[in-house]
Short mmCIF file of C-alpha atoms in Angstrom, two decimals:
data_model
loop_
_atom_site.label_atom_id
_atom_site.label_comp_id
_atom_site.label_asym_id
_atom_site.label_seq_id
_atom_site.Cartn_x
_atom_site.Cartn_y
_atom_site.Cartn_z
CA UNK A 1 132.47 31.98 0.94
CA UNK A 2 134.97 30.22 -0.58
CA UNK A 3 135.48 26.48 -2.31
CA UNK A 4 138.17 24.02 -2.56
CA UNK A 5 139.12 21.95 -5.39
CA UNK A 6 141.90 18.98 -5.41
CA UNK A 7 144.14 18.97 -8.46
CA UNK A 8 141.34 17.02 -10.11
CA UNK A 9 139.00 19.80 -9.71
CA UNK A 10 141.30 22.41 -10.87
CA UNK A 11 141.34 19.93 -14.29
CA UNK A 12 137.94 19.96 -15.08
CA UNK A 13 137.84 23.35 -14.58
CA UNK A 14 140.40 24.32 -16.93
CA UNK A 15 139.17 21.40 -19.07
CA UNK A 16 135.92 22.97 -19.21
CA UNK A 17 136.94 26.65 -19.67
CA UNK A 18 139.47 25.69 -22.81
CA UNK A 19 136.10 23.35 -24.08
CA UNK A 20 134.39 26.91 -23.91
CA UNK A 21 137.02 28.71 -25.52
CA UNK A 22 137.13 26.35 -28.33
CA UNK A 23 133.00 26.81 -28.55
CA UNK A 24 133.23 30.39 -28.70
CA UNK A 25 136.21 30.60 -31.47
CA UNK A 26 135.44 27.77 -33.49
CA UNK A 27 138.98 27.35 -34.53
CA UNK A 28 138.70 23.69 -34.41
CA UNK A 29 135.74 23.37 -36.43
CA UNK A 30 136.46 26.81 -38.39
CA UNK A 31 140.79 25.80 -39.48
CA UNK A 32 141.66 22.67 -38.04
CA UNK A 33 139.23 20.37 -39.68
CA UNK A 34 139.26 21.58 -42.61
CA UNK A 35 142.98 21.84 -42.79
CA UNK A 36 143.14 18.10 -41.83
CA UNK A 37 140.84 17.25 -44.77
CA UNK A 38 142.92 19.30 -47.11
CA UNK A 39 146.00 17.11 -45.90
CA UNK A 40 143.81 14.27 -46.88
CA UNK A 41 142.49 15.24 -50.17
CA UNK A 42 146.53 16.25 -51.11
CA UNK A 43 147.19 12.72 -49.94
CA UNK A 44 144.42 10.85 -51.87
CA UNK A 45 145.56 13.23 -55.13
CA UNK A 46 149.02 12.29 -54.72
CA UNK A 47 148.69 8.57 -54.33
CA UNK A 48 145.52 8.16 -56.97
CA UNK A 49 147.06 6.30 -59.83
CA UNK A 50 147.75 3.75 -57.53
CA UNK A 51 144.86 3.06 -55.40
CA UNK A 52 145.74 -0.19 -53.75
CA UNK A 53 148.95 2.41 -52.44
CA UNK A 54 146.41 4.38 -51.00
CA UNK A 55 144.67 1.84 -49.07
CA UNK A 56 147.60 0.14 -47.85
CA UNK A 57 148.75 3.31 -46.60
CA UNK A 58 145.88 4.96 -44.97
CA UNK A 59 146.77 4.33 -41.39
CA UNK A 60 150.45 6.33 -41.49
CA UNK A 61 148.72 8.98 -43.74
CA UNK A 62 145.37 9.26 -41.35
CA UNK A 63 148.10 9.69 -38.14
CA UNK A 64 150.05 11.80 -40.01
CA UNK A 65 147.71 13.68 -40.74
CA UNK A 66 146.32 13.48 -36.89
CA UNK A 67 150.03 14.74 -35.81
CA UNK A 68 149.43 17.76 -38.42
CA UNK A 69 146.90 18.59 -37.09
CA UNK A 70 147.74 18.49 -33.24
CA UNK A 71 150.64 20.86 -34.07
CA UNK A 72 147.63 23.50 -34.88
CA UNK A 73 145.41 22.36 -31.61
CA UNK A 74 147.81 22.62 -29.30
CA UNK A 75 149.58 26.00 -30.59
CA UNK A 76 146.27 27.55 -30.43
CA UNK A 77 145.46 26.34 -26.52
CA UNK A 78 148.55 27.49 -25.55
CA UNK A 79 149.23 30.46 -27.99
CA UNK A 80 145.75 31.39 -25.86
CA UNK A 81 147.51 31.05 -22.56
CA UNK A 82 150.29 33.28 -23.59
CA UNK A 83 148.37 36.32 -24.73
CA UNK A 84 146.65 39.73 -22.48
CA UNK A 85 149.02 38.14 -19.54
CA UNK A 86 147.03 34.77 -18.51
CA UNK A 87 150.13 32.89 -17.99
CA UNK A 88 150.74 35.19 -15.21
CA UNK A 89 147.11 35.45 -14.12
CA UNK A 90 147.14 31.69 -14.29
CA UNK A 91 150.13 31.96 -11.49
CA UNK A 92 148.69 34.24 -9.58
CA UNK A 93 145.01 32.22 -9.72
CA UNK A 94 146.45 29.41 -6.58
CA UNK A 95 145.12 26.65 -9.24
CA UNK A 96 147.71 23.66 -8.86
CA UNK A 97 150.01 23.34 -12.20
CA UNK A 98 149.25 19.61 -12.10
CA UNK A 99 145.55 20.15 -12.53
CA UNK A 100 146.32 23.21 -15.24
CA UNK A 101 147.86 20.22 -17.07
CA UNK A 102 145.65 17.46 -16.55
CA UNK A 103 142.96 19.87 -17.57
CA UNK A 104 144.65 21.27 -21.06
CA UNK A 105 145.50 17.85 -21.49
CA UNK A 106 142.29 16.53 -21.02
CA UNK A 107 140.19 19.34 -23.76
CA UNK A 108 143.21 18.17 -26.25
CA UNK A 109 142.14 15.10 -26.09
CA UNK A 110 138.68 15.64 -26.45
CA UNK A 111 139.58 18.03 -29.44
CA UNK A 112 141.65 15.88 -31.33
CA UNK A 113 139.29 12.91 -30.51
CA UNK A 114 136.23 14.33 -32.42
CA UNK A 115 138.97 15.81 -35.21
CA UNK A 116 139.65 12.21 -35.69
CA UNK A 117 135.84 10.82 -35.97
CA UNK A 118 135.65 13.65 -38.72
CA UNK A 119 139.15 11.89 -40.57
CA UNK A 120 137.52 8.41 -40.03
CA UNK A 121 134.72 9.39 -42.20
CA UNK A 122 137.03 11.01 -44.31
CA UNK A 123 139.75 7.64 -45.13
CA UNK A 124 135.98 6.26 -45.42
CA UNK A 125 135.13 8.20 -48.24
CA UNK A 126 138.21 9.02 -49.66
CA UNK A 127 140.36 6.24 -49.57
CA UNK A 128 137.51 3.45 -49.56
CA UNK A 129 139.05 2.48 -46.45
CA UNK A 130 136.64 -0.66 -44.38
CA UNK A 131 137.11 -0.66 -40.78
CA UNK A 132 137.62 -4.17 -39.27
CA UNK A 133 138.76 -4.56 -35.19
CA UNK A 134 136.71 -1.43 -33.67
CA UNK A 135 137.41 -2.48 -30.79
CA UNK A 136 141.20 -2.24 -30.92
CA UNK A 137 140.73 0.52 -33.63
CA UNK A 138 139.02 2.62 -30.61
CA UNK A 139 141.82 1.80 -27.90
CA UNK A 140 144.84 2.76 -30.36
CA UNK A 141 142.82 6.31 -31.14
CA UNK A 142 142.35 7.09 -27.35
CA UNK A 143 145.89 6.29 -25.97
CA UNK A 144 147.55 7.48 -29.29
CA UNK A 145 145.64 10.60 -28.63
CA UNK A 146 146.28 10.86 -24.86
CA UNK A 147 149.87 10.40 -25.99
CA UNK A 148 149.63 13.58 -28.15
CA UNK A 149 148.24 15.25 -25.75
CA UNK A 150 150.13 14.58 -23.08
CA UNK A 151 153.17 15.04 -25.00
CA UNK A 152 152.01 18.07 -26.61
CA UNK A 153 150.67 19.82 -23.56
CA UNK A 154 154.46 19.71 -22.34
CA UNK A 155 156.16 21.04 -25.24
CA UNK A 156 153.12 23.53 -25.89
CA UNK A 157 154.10 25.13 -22.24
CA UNK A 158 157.56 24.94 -23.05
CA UNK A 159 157.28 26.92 -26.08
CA UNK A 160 154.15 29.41 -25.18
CA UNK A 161 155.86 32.55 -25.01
CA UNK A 162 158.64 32.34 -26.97
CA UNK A 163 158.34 34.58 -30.08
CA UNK A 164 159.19 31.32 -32.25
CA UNK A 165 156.96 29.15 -30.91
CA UNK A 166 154.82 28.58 -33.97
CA UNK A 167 158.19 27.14 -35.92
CA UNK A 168 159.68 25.86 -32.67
CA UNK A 169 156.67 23.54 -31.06
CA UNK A 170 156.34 21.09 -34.27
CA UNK A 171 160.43 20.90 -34.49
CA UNK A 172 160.29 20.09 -31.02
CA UNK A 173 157.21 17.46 -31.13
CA UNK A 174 157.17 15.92 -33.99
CA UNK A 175 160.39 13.70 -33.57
CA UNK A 176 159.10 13.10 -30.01
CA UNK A 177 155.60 11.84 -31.31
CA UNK A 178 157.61 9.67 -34.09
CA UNK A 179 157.33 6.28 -31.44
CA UNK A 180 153.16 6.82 -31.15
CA UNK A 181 152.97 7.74 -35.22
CA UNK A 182 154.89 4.26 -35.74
CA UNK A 183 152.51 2.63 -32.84
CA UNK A 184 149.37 3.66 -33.98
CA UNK A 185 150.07 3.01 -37.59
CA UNK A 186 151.41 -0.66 -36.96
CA UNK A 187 148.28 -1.46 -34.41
CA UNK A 188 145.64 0.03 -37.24
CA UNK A 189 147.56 -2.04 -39.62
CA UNK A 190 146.79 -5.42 -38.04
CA UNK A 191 143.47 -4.49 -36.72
CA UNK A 192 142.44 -3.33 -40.49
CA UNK A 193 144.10 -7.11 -41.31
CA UNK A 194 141.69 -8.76 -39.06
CA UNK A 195 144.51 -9.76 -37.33
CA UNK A 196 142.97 -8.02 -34.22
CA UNK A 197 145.35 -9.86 -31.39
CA UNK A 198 148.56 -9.30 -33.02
CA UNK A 199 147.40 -5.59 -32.37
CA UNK A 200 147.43 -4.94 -28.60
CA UNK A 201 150.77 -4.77 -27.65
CA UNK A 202 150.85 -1.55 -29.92
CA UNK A 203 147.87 -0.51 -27.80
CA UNK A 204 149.81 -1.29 -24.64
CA UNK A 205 152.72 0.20 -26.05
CA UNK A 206 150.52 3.39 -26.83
CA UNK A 207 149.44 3.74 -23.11
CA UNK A 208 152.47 3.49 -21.50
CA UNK A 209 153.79 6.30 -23.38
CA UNK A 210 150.66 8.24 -22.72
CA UNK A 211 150.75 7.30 -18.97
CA UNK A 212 154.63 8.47 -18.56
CA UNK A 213 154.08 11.51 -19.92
CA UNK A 214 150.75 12.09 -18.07
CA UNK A 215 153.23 11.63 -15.36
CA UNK A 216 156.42 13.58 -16.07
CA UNK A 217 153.93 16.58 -17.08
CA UNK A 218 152.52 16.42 -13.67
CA UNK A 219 155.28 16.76 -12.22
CA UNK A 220 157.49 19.06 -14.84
CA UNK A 221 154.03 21.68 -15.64
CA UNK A 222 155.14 23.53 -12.26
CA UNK A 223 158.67 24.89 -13.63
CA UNK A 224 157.42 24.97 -16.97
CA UNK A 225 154.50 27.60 -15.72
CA UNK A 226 156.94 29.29 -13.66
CA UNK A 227 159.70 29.73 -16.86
CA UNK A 228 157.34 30.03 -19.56
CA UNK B 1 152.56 46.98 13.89
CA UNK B 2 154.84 44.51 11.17
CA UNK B 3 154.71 45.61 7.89
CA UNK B 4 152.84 44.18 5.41
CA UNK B 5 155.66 44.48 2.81
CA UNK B 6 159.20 44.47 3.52
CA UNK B 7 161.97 45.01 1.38
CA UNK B 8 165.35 45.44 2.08
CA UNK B 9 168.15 45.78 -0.73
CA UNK B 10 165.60 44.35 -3.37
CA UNK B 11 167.67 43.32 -6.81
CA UNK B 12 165.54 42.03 -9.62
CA UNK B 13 166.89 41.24 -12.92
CA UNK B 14 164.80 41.26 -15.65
CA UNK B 15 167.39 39.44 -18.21
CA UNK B 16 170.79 40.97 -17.03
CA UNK B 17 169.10 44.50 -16.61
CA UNK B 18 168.45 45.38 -12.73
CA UNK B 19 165.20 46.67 -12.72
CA UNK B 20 165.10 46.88 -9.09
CA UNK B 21 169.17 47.90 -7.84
CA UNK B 22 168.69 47.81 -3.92
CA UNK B 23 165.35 48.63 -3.28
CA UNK B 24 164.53 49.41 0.64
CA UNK B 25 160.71 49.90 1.26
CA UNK B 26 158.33 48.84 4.23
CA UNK B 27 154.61 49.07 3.64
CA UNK B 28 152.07 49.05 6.66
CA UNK B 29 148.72 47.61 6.75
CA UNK B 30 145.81 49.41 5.83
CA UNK B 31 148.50 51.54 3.95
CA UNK B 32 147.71 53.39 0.21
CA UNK B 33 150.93 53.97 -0.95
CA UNK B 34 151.71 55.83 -4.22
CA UNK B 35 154.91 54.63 -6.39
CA UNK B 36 155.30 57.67 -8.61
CA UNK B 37 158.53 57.77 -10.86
CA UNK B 38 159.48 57.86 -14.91
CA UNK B 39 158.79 55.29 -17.43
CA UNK B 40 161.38 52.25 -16.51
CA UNK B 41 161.85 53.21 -13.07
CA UNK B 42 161.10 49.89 -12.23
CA UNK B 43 157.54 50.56 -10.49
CA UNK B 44 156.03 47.28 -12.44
CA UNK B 45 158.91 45.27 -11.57
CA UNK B 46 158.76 46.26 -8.09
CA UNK B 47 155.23 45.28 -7.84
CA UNK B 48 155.80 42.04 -9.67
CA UNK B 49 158.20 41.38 -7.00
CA UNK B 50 155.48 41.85 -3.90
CA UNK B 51 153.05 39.22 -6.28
CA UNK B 52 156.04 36.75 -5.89
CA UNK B 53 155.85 36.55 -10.13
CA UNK B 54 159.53 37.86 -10.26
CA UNK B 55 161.66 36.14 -8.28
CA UNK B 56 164.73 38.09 -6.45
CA UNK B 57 168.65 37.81 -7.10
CA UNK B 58 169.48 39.54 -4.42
CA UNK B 59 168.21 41.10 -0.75
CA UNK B 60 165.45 40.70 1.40
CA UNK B 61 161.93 40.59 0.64
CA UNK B 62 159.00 39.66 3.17
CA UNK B 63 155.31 40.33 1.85
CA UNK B 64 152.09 38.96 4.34
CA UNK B 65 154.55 37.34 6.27
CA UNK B 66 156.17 35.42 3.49
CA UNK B 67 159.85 35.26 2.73
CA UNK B 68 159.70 35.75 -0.63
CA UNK B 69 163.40 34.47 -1.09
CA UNK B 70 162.41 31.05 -0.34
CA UNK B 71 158.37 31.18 -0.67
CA UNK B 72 157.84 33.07 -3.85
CA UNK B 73 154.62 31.15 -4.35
CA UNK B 74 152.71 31.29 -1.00
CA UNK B 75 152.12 34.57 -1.49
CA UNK B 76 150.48 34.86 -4.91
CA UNK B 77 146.79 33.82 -4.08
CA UNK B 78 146.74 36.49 -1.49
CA UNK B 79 147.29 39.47 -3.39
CA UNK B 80 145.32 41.10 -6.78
CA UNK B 81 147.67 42.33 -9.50
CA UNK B 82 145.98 44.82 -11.94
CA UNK B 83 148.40 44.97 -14.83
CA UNK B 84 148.70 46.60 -18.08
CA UNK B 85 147.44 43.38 -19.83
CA UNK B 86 143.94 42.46 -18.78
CA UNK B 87 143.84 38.96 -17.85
CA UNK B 88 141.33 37.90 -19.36
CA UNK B 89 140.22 35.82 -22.24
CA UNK B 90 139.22 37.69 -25.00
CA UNK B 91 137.10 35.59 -26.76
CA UNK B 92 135.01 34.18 -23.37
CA UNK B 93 132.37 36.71 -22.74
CA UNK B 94 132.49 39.06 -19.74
CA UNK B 95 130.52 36.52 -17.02
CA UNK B 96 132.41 33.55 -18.60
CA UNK B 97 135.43 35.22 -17.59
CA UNK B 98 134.24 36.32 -14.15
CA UNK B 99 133.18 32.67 -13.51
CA UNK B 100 135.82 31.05 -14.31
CA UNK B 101 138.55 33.32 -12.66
CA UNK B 102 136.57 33.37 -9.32
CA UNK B 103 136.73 29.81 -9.40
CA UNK B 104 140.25 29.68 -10.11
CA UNK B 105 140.93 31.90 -7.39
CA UNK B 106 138.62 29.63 -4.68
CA UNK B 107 135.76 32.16 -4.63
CA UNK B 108 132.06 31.76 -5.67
CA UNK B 109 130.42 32.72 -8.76
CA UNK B 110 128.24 34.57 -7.05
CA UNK B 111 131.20 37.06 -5.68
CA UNK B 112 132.22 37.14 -9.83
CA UNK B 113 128.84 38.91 -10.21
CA UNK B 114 129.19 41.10 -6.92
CA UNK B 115 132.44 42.55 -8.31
CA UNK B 116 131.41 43.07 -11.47
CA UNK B 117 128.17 45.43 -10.14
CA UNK B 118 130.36 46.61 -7.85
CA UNK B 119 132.89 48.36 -10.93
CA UNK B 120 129.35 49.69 -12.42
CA UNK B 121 129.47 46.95 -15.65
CA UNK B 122 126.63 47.35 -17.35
CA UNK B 123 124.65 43.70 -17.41
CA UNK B 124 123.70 43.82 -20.82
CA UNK B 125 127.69 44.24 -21.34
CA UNK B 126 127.56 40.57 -19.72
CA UNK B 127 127.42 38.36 -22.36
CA UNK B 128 129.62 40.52 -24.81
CA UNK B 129 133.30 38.58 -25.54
CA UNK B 130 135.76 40.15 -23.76
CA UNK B 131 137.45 41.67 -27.37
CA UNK B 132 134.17 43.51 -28.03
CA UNK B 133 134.30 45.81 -25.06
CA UNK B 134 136.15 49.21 -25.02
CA UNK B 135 139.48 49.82 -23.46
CA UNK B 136 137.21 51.22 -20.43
CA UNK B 137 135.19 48.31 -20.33
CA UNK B 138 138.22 45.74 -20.23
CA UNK B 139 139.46 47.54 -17.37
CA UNK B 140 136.42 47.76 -14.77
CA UNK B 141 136.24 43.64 -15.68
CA UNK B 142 139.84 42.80 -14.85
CA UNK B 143 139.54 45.13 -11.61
CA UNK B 144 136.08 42.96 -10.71
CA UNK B 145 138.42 39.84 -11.99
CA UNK B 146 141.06 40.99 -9.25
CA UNK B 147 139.05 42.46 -6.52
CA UNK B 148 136.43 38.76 -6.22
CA UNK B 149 139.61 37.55 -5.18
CA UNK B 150 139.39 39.43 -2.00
CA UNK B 151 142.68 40.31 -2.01
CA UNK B 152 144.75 41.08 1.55
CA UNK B 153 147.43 43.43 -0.87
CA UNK B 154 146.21 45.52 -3.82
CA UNK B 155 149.05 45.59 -6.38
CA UNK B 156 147.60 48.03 -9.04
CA UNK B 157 149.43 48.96 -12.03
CA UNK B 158 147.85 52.54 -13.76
CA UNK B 159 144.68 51.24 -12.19
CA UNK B 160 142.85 54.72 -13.71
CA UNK B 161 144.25 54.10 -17.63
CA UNK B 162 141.74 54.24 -20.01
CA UNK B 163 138.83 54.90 -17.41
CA UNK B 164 136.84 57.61 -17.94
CA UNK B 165 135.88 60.22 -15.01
CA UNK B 166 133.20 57.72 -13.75
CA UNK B 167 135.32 54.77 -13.77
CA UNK B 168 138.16 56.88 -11.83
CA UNK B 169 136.52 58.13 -9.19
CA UNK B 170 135.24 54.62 -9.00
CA UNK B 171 138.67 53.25 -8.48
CA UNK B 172 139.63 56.17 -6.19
CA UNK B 173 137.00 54.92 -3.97
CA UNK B 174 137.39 51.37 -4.05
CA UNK B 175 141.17 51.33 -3.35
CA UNK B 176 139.51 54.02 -0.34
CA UNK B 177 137.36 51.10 0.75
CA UNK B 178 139.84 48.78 0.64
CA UNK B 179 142.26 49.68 3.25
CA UNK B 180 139.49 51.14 5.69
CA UNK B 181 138.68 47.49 5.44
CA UNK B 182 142.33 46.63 6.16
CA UNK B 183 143.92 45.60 3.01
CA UNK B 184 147.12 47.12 1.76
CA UNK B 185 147.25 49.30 -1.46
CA UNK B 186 150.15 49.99 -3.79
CA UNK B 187 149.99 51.65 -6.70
CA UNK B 188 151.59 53.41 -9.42
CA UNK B 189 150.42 55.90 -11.02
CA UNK B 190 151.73 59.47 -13.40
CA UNK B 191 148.23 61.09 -12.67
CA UNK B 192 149.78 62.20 -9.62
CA UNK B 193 147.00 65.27 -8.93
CA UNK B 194 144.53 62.56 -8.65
CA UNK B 195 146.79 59.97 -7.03
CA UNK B 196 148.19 61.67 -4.37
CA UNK B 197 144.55 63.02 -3.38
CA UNK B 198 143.70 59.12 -2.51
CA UNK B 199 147.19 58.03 -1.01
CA UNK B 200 148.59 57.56 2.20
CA UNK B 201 151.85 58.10 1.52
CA UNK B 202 154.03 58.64 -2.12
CA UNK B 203 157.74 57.35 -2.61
CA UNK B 204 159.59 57.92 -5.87
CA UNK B 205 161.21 55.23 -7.85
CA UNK B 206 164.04 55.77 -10.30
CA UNK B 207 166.58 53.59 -11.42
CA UNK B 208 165.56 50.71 -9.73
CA UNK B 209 165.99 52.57 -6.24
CA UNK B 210 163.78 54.26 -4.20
CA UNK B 211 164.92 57.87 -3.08
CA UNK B 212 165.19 59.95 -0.14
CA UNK B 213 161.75 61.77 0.39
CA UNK B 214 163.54 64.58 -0.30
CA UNK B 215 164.76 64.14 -3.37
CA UNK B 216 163.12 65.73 -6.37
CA UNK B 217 161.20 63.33 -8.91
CA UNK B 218 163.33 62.93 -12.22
CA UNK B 219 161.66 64.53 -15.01
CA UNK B 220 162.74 61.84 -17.48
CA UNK B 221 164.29 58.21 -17.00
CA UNK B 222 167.52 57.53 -18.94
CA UNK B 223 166.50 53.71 -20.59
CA UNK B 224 168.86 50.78 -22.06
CA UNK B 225 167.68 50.63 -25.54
CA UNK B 226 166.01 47.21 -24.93
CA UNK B 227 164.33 48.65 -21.37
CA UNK B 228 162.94 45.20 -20.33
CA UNK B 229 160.53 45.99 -17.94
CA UNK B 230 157.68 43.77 -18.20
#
């Protein structure tokens, strides 16, 4: 007997298999949080003599440090992809390209949500940083992050088996994530200024980017698979 | 009776290096056919080619009924490739694998399981990640990865390395099973005592071509120093 799935069900389940993988490894919990604390501490020990420095500047350090840290996420899901022939098992599977995406996309995002609760707590502690405009501060960290991810997940195919890929991938996102690091860090700004309103134009600002690469990977994930 | 794969003047680069230089082959259904030949002969590109992974510069190429010239990826989800990588993850375990590829491939988890008792993998090997098993091991789980697909064509690459005695026989039998049940089998192989025992027919592939039946096998291939061949 056999079942069908729509691109939505090929998502979740390559959603839920990378969610596994990450599980199993730990290399989230294991290198990537703990990295992106390090990048904190450095931060905090850098900027110390002046504290007020430090608090005016935790929201570009904390996404900073959130675009670090991607780099690692998504070189690991797709450094995964690349190895013992999956790519071309993933081919061969008859699982749509635009659900492969949506899927990695959509464990990125869960990944580098939770990495951020963990860096929240850390600017908490560290930087003696008070949180003012959740609710804005909440809609900024999910389409910043969808943004990453969405982003990321294009570039990460793009570079997955090139033998460079661990130099090329940050070369080639980092400049492209420079509009959602300016985004986020001027929304958290305001919203940390209680000037909450001001604030949601950089959240709007934030989806849109998200949502055009959401679709442009959609649509681009099928030559990328097949050139990778 | 059409064949199940056609080609006709098959050129595949791989980079700028033909690995396939005017390959002519028809395969019939139901068929176990042997591709014997030196090391970068071109046998993995030319079964590559019948997955629809590597595309063609040059000639004609029909496999199932697809023109593989203009439908490269119809094709795929109706064949099984067994490679020399394993597909599989290494750190899911062996079931977590199984599910999740016999879902990709629009089967049931419960024909994951079938497959896997059907290669003889020992359940208390089930929940073992994929890097902990033995070369042996990896390979009965990727053939029960490829054969839950139900496959119509067999693609197998050294389907008996790193099996032991068991496990080969095993294979021998399955590939058996398979075309009495009227799939198509190709597969290369250098154990040729044990391959040509199961085959229906054996064509040799060197330099990219296939040659006259008879025309001696090569004893060594003459490679490009960076001999591509995936």
């Amino acid at each position: 007997m056999t079942q069908t799935r729509g691109v939505f069900g090929d998502a979740l389940l390559i959603a839920r298999k990378d969610l596994l993988l990450e599980r199993r490894a730990k290399i989230g919990l294991g290198q990537v949080i703990p990295f992106a604390i390090l990048v904190l501490l450095l931060f905090a020990f850098a900027l110390d003599p002046d504290r007020g420095v430090l608090k005016q500047a935790t929201p570009g350090l904390f996404w900073v440090t959130v675009l670090f840290s991607s780099v690692l996420t998504l070189q690991r899901s797709f450094g995964l992809e690349a190895e013992d022939g999956i790519l071309e098992a993933l081919r061969l599977s008859g699982l749509s390209p635009a659900g492969i995406y949506l899927g990695k996309v959509t464990a990125l995002t869960i990944e580098l949500l939770l990495l951020e609760a963990v860096l929240v707590l850390g600017v908490a502690v560290l930087y003696d940083t008070e949180f003012l405009g959740i609710p804005l501060l909440l809609a900024i960290a999910v389409t910043a992050t969808l943004g990453i991810s969405a982003a990321g997940a294009v570039y990460g195919a793009l570079a997955a088996r090139l033998r460079s890929r661990e130099t090329l991938l940050p070369l080639l996102l980092l400049p492209l994530l420079a509009p959602v690091l300016i985004a986020a860090t001027r929304g958290c700004e305001v919203s940390l200024q209680r000037e909450a309103m001001s604030g949601w134009p950089w959240a709007a600002l934030l989806g849109i980017f998200a949502l055009v690469y959401l679709t442009l990977g959609s649509f681009l994930f099928r030559p990328l698979l097949e050139d990778a | 009776m059409s064949a199940i794969v056609h080609l006709h003047s098959a050129v595949a680069l791989i980079g700028r290096f033909p690995a396939l230089a005017g390959v002519d082959l028809d395969v019939d259904p139901g068929e176990i056919l042997l591709l014997r030949g030196p090391n970068g002969a071109g046998k993995t590109t030319l079964l590559g080619v019948c997955a629809g992974l590597i595309g063609l510069s040059s000639g004609e190429a029909v496999v199932l009924g697809e023109d593989l010239t203009s439908h490269r990826r119809a094709v795929r989800r109706r064949v099984g490739l067994l490679g020399h990588d394993s597909f599989l993850y290494q750190d899911l375990s062996v079931v977590e694998n199984l599910d999740f590829w016999s879902r990709a491939a629009a089967a049931t988890v419960a024909d994951g399981r079938a497959a896997l008792d059907r290669l003889g993998v020992a359940s208390r090997l089930f929940e073992l990640p994929v890097h902990a098993l033995s070369a042996g091991q990896r390979r009965r789980v990727s053939f029960a990865a490829m054969i839950c697909r139900r496959p119509e064509l067999w693609l197998l690459d050294e389907p008996h390395a790193g099996l032991d005695s068991a496990g080969r026989d095993l294979v021998d039998g399955l590939m058996q099973e398979a075309a009495a049940s009227g799939a198509t089998v190709m597969f290369a192989s250098h154990e040729l005592d044990r391959a040509e025992n199961v085959a229906h027919r054996a064509v040799t592939i060197s330099g990219g071509v296939i040659l006259p039946a008879s025309q001696p096998e090569p004893a060594s291939q003459p490679e490009p120093a960076s001999q591509p061949e995936p």
